Amino acid sequence: MNASLLMPAFSHPATSWHMIDWETSHRRVRRLQARIAKAAREQQWRRVKALQRLLVRSFAAKALAVKRVTENRGRKTPGVDGECWDNPASKWEAIHRLKRHGYKPRPLRRVWIPKANGKRRPLGIPTMHDRAMQALYLLALEPVSETTADRNSYGFRPMRATADAIEQCFVVLGRKSSAQWVLEADIQGCFDNISHDWLLSHVPMDKAVLGKWLKAGFMESGRTHPTHAGTPQGGIISPVLANMALDGLEEVLEAAFGQRNTKASYRTKVNYVRYADDFVVSGISRELLEREVRPIVEAFMAERGLALSAEKTVVTHVEEGFDFLGQNIRKYGGKCLIKPAQQNVKRFLAEVKSVLDTHKTMPAWWIVKTLNPKIRGWANYHRHVVSKATFNYVDYRIWKMLWQWCRRRHLNRRKRWVKNKYFRPLGQRSWTFQGMDPTGKRYALCYASDVPIKRHIKIKAEATRYDPTFAGYFEERLAYLWKNSEKGKSKLLQLWLRQEKRCPCCRELITRETGWNIHHVIEQHKGGTDKLDNLVLLHPNCHRQLHSKSIC
């Protein structure tokens, strides 16, 4: 579909939020980011600095920074100033407030979130202005971080996921001749202890701005507390700073034990896989990992103000198995199998039980509507490994919990009556938990075992979206990932492919990260239908911009 049919091109400077030409803004920022990445690959650091300065001063980058912080999930969560940019006027004003001169960040609002082990993790929430400034400088920093990143680092990086890290573990450990020992490393309080001095000395960005963020402090119970180390969990730029602090360990290990597929590496079989601050290192023996690899890792961490946890950092034989990113990796008779970890399964079932225990009087359709996204999301996370038996077990346990939930509601009814009321035939199953809402729409519980098991194809280790040579590779990979998701069976995939995977308004790729809205070319109140010919996928902001034009 021609973009001109949806939105007129802007031939004059924008004077309001909805007058911004997003296609041109994306193109200008992307071009500068590619130049920054090229300069970083060639190690022309003075040129990197000049291009970064040019980028953060541009109107296009400032507009995209404001767009990002006003469209993500935390857009309605204010900082210590209580300010939210929830209308076009405030967003337009915010663009002109993003200036380096006179900038002083506010303290973060400290909140606590629960961890899986029962403890709590501190989360720092910056103000909207500080978030936008971080998003602006992240546009200039991310091309450098992606260019210099470890090849087998997969956390907090675009187009990479936990499935890539798990698949790399299989590549490293799956053969009969692979390493038999693994160092499971745990960094003690990674985000809270990274050295500020190291970051200021090694992160290639504006030192004055970075220093202000690191020393901004946090506010809790009405009191302001200073920060002397670490990057706040909750800041947009914090994951990239943490990644850059941990990048380089793979190169250090290769210098000591040889690169993969070399004679030196065959003798030691040392390989490294990292996701965020969790990583594993394989080796040919326990002695090699404890006496040679671990001291190198500890020295690397000490330079950055970090330390390994003495209790959680252990060396394990692959036939005993170890848990990594919610999966259990273990060899059975020389064959490497990756399954959902027992603790992960227990936590998921406990979450389902919590929903049922705290909503004993809710109607059945509401229970189905609440549980389905949880079941589907958990199963999709584990669908790339050996999960079929685990899926069947989880389905059985959920059925038992639902049966107890139903029996409790009808203590004086016979079991057959309860079965006929809540469990009805659907497809090849005679027991499917169902419910009907007040409008007459029927909801049926989904089963984890219905999710097909399909091996994940790992991303190329050296691929980065800021390198033009990989542009075609990433578009093909995006198409592959979507074709193998649930969207492939819906209208979304057909619309996405028909539009060449791009938003017709701004001509940028539509991804899970950007989100999308379905737009009716002929509006429904004017007689438009839900047929494919009347539908188009747009970015959320492009959708709102288009409707603002129609109102005007």
Coordinates of C-alpha atoms in Angstrom, one line a residue, residues 19-317:
M19 CA 3.4 17.3 12.3
I20 CA 6.7 15.4 12.7
D21 CA 7.8 13.4 9.7
W22 CA 8.8 10.1 11.4
E23 CA 10.1 8.5 8.3
T24 CA 12.6 11.2 7.7
S25 CA 13.5 11.2 11.4
H26 CA 14.2 7.5 11.5
R27 CA 16.2 7.7 8.3
R28 CA 18.4 10.5 9.5
V29 CA 19.1 8.8 12.9
R30 CA 19.7 5.4 11.3
R31 CA 22.2 7.0 8.8
L32 CA 24.2 8.7 11.7
Q33 CA 24.1 5.5 13.7
A34 CA 25.6 3.5 10.8
R35 CA 28.4 6.1 10.5
I36 CA 29.1 5.8 14.2
A37 CA 29.2 2.0 14.0
K38 CA 31.6 2.2 11.0
A39 CA 33.9 4.6 12.8
A40 CA 33.8 2.3 15.9
R41 CA 34.8 -0.7 13.8
E42 CA 37.7 1.3 12.4
Q43 CA 38.5 2.5 15.9
Q44 CA 38.3 6.1 14.9
W45 CA 37.3 7.3 18.3
R46 CA 37.6 11.0 17.7
R47 CA 35.2 10.6 14.7
V48 CA 32.9 8.5 16.9
K49 CA 32.7 11.4 19.4
A50 CA 32.1 14.0 16.8
L51 CA 29.2 11.9 15.2
Q52 CA 27.7 11.2 18.6
R53 CA 27.7 15.0 19.4
L54 CA 26.0 15.6 16.0
L55 CA 23.4 12.9 16.7
V56 CA 22.3 14.0 20.2
R57 CA 21.9 17.6 19.0
S58 CA 19.7 16.7 16.1
F59 CA 15.9 17.3 16.2
A60 CA 15.2 13.9 14.8
A61 CA 17.0 12.1 17.6
K62 CA 15.3 14.2 20.3
A63 CA 11.9 13.5 18.8
L64 CA 12.6 9.7 18.7
A65 CA 13.9 9.8 22.3
V66 CA 10.6 11.4 23.5
K67 CA 8.6 9.0 21.3
R68 CA 10.3 6.0 22.9
V69 CA 9.7 7.0 26.6
T70 CA 6.1 8.0 25.9
E71 CA 5.2 4.7 24.2
N72 CA 6.8 2.1 26.4
R73 CA 5.2 0.2 29.2
G74 CA 6.5 2.7 31.9
R75 CA 5.1 5.8 30.2
K76 CA 2.5 6.2 33.0
T77 CA 4.9 5.7 35.8
P78 CA 6.2 9.1 37.0
G79 CA 9.5 9.9 38.7
V80 CA 10.1 12.0 41.8
D81 CA 8.5 15.1 40.1
G82 CA 5.2 13.3 39.4
E83 CA 5.4 14.4 35.7
C84 CA 4.0 12.3 32.8
W85 CA 4.0 13.4 29.1
D86 CA 0.6 12.1 28.2
N87 CA -0.5 14.6 25.5
P88 CA 0.9 15.9 22.2
A89 CA 1.6 19.4 23.6
S90 CA 3.8 18.1 26.5
K91 CA 5.6 15.8 24.1
W92 CA 6.4 18.7 21.7
E93 CA 7.6 20.8 24.6
A94 CA 9.8 18.0 25.9
I95 CA 11.7 17.8 22.6
H96 CA 13.0 21.4 23.1
R97 CA 13.9 20.7 26.8
L98 CA 16.5 18.0 25.8
K99 CA 19.6 20.1 26.1
R100 CA 23.0 19.3 27.5
H101 CA 23.7 22.9 28.7
G102 CA 22.3 23.3 32.2
Y103 CA 21.1 19.8 32.5
K104 CA 20.9 18.4 36.0
P105 CA 19.2 15.0 36.6
R106 CA 16.8 14.5 39.4
P107 CA 17.2 11.6 42.0
L108 CA 15.6 8.3 41.1
R109 CA 12.4 7.2 42.8
R110 CA 13.3 4.0 44.6
V111 CA 10.9 1.1 44.6
W112 CA 11.4 -2.6 45.5
I113 CA 10.3 -5.5 43.4
P114 CA 10.3 -9.2 44.5
K115 CA 12.8 -11.7 43.2
A116 CA 12.2 -15.4 42.5
N117 CA 14.2 -16.4 45.7
G118 CA 11.9 -14.3 48.0
K119 CA 14.3 -11.4 48.3
R120 CA 13.7 -7.9 46.8
R121 CA 15.5 -6.0 44.1
P122 CA 15.8 -2.2 44.1
L123 CA 14.5 -0.4 41.1
G124 CA 15.2 3.2 40.4
I125 CA 12.6 5.2 38.4
P126 CA 14.0 8.3 36.7
T127 CA 11.8 11.3 35.8
M128 CA 10.4 11.5 32.3
H129 CA 13.0 14.2 31.4
D130 CA 15.9 12.0 32.6
R131 CA 14.5 9.0 30.7
A132 CA 14.3 11.0 27.5
M133 CA 17.9 12.2 27.9
Q134 CA 19.0 8.7 28.5
A135 CA 17.1 7.5 25.4
L136 CA 18.7 10.3 23.4
Y137 CA 22.3 9.4 24.4
L138 CA 21.5 5.7 24.0
L139 CA 20.8 6.3 20.3
A140 CA 24.4 7.5 20.1
L141 CA 25.9 4.8 22.4
E142 CA 24.2 1.7 21.2
P143 CA 26.0 1.5 17.8
V144 CA 29.3 1.5 19.6
S145 CA 28.2 -1.1 22.2
E146 CA 26.8 -3.4 19.5
T147 CA 30.0 -3.1 17.5
T148 CA 32.4 -3.8 20.4
A149 CA 30.2 -6.4 22.2
D150 CA 31.2 -10.0 22.9
R151 CA 30.0 -12.3 20.1
N152 CA 28.3 -14.7 22.4
S153 CA 26.6 -12.0 24.6
Y154 CA 22.8 -12.2 24.2
G155 CA 21.2 -10.1 26.9
F156 CA 19.8 -6.6 26.5
R157 CA 20.7 -6.6 22.8
P158 CA 18.4 -6.0 19.8
M159 CA 17.3 -9.0 17.9
R160 CA 18.8 -11.4 20.5
A161 CA 17.0 -13.5 23.1
T162 CA 17.4 -16.2 25.7
A163 CA 16.8 -18.9 23.1
D164 CA 20.0 -17.8 21.3
A165 CA 22.0 -18.2 24.5
I166 CA 20.5 -21.6 25.2
E167 CA 21.2 -22.7 21.6
Q168 CA 24.8 -21.6 21.9
C169 CA 25.1 -23.7 25.1
F170 CA 23.9 -26.7 23.0
V171 CA 26.5 -25.9 20.3
V172 CA 29.3 -25.7 23.0
L173 CA 28.2 -28.8 25.0
G174 CA 26.2 -31.0 22.6
R175 CA 28.8 -33.1 20.9
K176 CA 30.4 -36.2 22.3
S177 CA 33.8 -34.5 22.1
S178 CA 32.6 -31.3 23.7
A179 CA 33.7 -30.1 27.1
Q180 CA 32.4 -32.0 30.1
W181 CA 32.7 -29.3 32.8
V182 CA 31.0 -26.0 33.2
L183 CA 31.8 -23.0 35.4
E184 CA 28.4 -21.5 36.5
A185 CA 29.3 -17.9 37.4
D186 CA 27.1 -15.5 39.4
I187 CA 28.1 -11.9 39.8
Q188 CA 27.3 -10.5 43.2
G189 CA 25.0 -7.4 42.8
C190 CA 26.2 -6.6 39.3
F191 CA 24.1 -3.5 38.7
D192 CA 24.7 -2.2 42.2
N193 CA 28.5 -2.5 42.2
I194 CA 29.9 -1.5 38.8
S195 CA 32.7 1.0 39.4
H196 CA 31.8 4.6 38.4
D197 CA 35.5 5.3 37.7
W198 CA 35.7 2.4 35.2
L199 CA 32.5 3.5 33.4
L200 CA 33.7 7.1 33.1
S201 CA 37.1 5.9 31.8
H202 CA 35.9 3.3 29.2
V203 CA 32.4 4.2 28.0
P204 CA 32.6 6.3 24.8
M205 CA 30.0 8.9 25.5
D206 CA 29.7 12.4 27.0
K207 CA 31.6 12.0 30.4
A208 CA 29.9 15.0 32.0
V209 CA 26.3 13.7 31.3
L210 CA 27.3 10.1 32.3
G211 CA 28.8 11.3 35.5
K212 CA 25.6 13.2 36.4
W213 CA 23.5 10.1 35.9
L214 CA 25.8 7.9 38.0
K215 CA 25.9 10.4 40.9
A216 CA 22.2 11.4 40.8
G217 CA 21.3 9.4 43.9
F218 CA 17.9 8.1 44.8
M219 CA 15.0 9.1 46.9
E220 CA 13.3 6.8 49.4
S221 CA 10.8 7.6 52.2
G222 CA 11.3 11.3 51.5
R223 CA 15.1 11.2 51.9
T224 CA 17.7 11.6 49.2
H225 CA 20.6 9.0 49.3
P226 CA 23.8 9.4 47.3
T227 CA 25.1 6.7 44.9
H228 CA 28.8 5.8 44.9
A229 CA 28.8 2.7 42.6
G230 CA 26.5 0.9 40.2
T231 CA 24.0 1.8 37.5
P232 CA 20.3 2.0 38.6
Q233 CA 18.1 -0.8 37.5
G234 CA 15.2 1.0 35.8
G235 CA 17.2 3.5 33.7
I236 CA 16.9 3.1 29.9
I237 CA 20.7 3.3 29.4
S238 CA 21.6 1.0 32.4
P239 CA 21.5 -2.3 30.6
V240 CA 23.8 -1.1 27.9
L241 CA 26.2 0.3 30.5
A242 CA 26.2 -3.1 32.3
N243 CA 26.8 -4.9 29.0
M244 CA 29.8 -2.7 28.1
A245 CA 31.2 -3.3 31.6
L246 CA 31.1 -7.0 31.1
D247 CA 32.1 -7.0 27.4
G248 CA 35.7 -8.1 26.8
L249 CA 35.8 -11.2 28.9
E250 CA 35.3 -13.5 25.8
E251 CA 38.3 -11.8 24.2
V252 CA 40.4 -12.3 27.4
L253 CA 39.5 -16.0 27.5
E254 CA 40.3 -16.5 23.9
A255 CA 43.7 -14.8 24.3
A256 CA 44.5 -17.2 27.2
F257 CA 43.1 -20.4 25.8
G258 CA 42.7 -19.9 22.1
Q259 CA 39.8 -19.0 19.8
R260 CA 37.1 -21.5 18.9
N261 CA 38.0 -24.2 16.3
T262 CA 41.8 -23.6 16.8
K263 CA 44.3 -26.2 18.0
A264 CA 44.7 -24.4 21.4
S265 CA 40.9 -24.4 21.9
Y266 CA 40.7 -28.2 21.2
R267 CA 43.1 -28.8 24.1
T268 CA 41.2 -26.7 26.7
K269 CA 37.7 -26.5 25.1
V270 CA 37.1 -23.2 26.9
N271 CA 33.9 -21.5 25.6
Y272 CA 31.9 -18.6 27.0
V273 CA 28.2 -17.8 26.8
R274 CA 26.6 -14.8 28.5
Y275 CA 23.1 -13.4 28.9
A276 CA 23.1 -10.1 30.8
D277 CA 25.0 -10.8 34.1
D278 CA 24.5 -14.6 33.9
F279 CA 27.2 -16.6 32.1
V280 CA 28.8 -20.0 31.9
V281 CA 32.3 -21.1 30.8
S282 CA 33.0 -24.6 29.6
G283 CA 36.3 -26.4 30.1
I284 CA 37.9 -29.8 29.6
S285 CA 38.4 -30.4 33.4
R286 CA 37.5 -29.2 36.8
E287 CA 41.1 -28.2 37.5
L288 CA 41.3 -26.1 34.4
L289 CA 38.2 -24.1 35.4
E290 CA 39.0 -23.7 39.1
R291 CA 42.8 -23.0 38.8
E292 CA 43.1 -21.1 35.5
V293 CA 39.7 -19.9 34.2
R294 CA 38.2 -18.6 37.5
P295 CA 41.2 -16.5 38.5
I296 CA 41.1 -14.8 35.1
V297 CA 37.4 -14.1 35.4
E298 CA 37.8 -12.8 39.0
A299 CA 40.6 -10.5 37.9
F300 CA 38.5 -9.2 35.0
M301 CA 35.6 -8.5 37.3
A302 CA 37.8 -6.8 40.0
E303 CA 38.9 -4.2 37.5
R304 CA 35.2 -3.2 37.2
G305 CA 34.4 -3.2 40.9
L306 CA 32.6 -6.6 40.6
A307 CA 33.1 -9.9 42.3
L308 CA 31.8 -13.5 41.9
S309 CA 29.5 -14.9 44.5
A310 CA 31.4 -17.6 46.4
E311 CA 28.3 -19.5 47.2
K312 CA 26.6 -19.5 43.7
T313 CA 29.7 -19.8 41.5
V314 CA 30.3 -23.6 41.1
V315 CA 31.9 -26.0 38.7
T316 CA 29.5 -28.8 37.5
H317 CA 29.9 -31.8 35.3

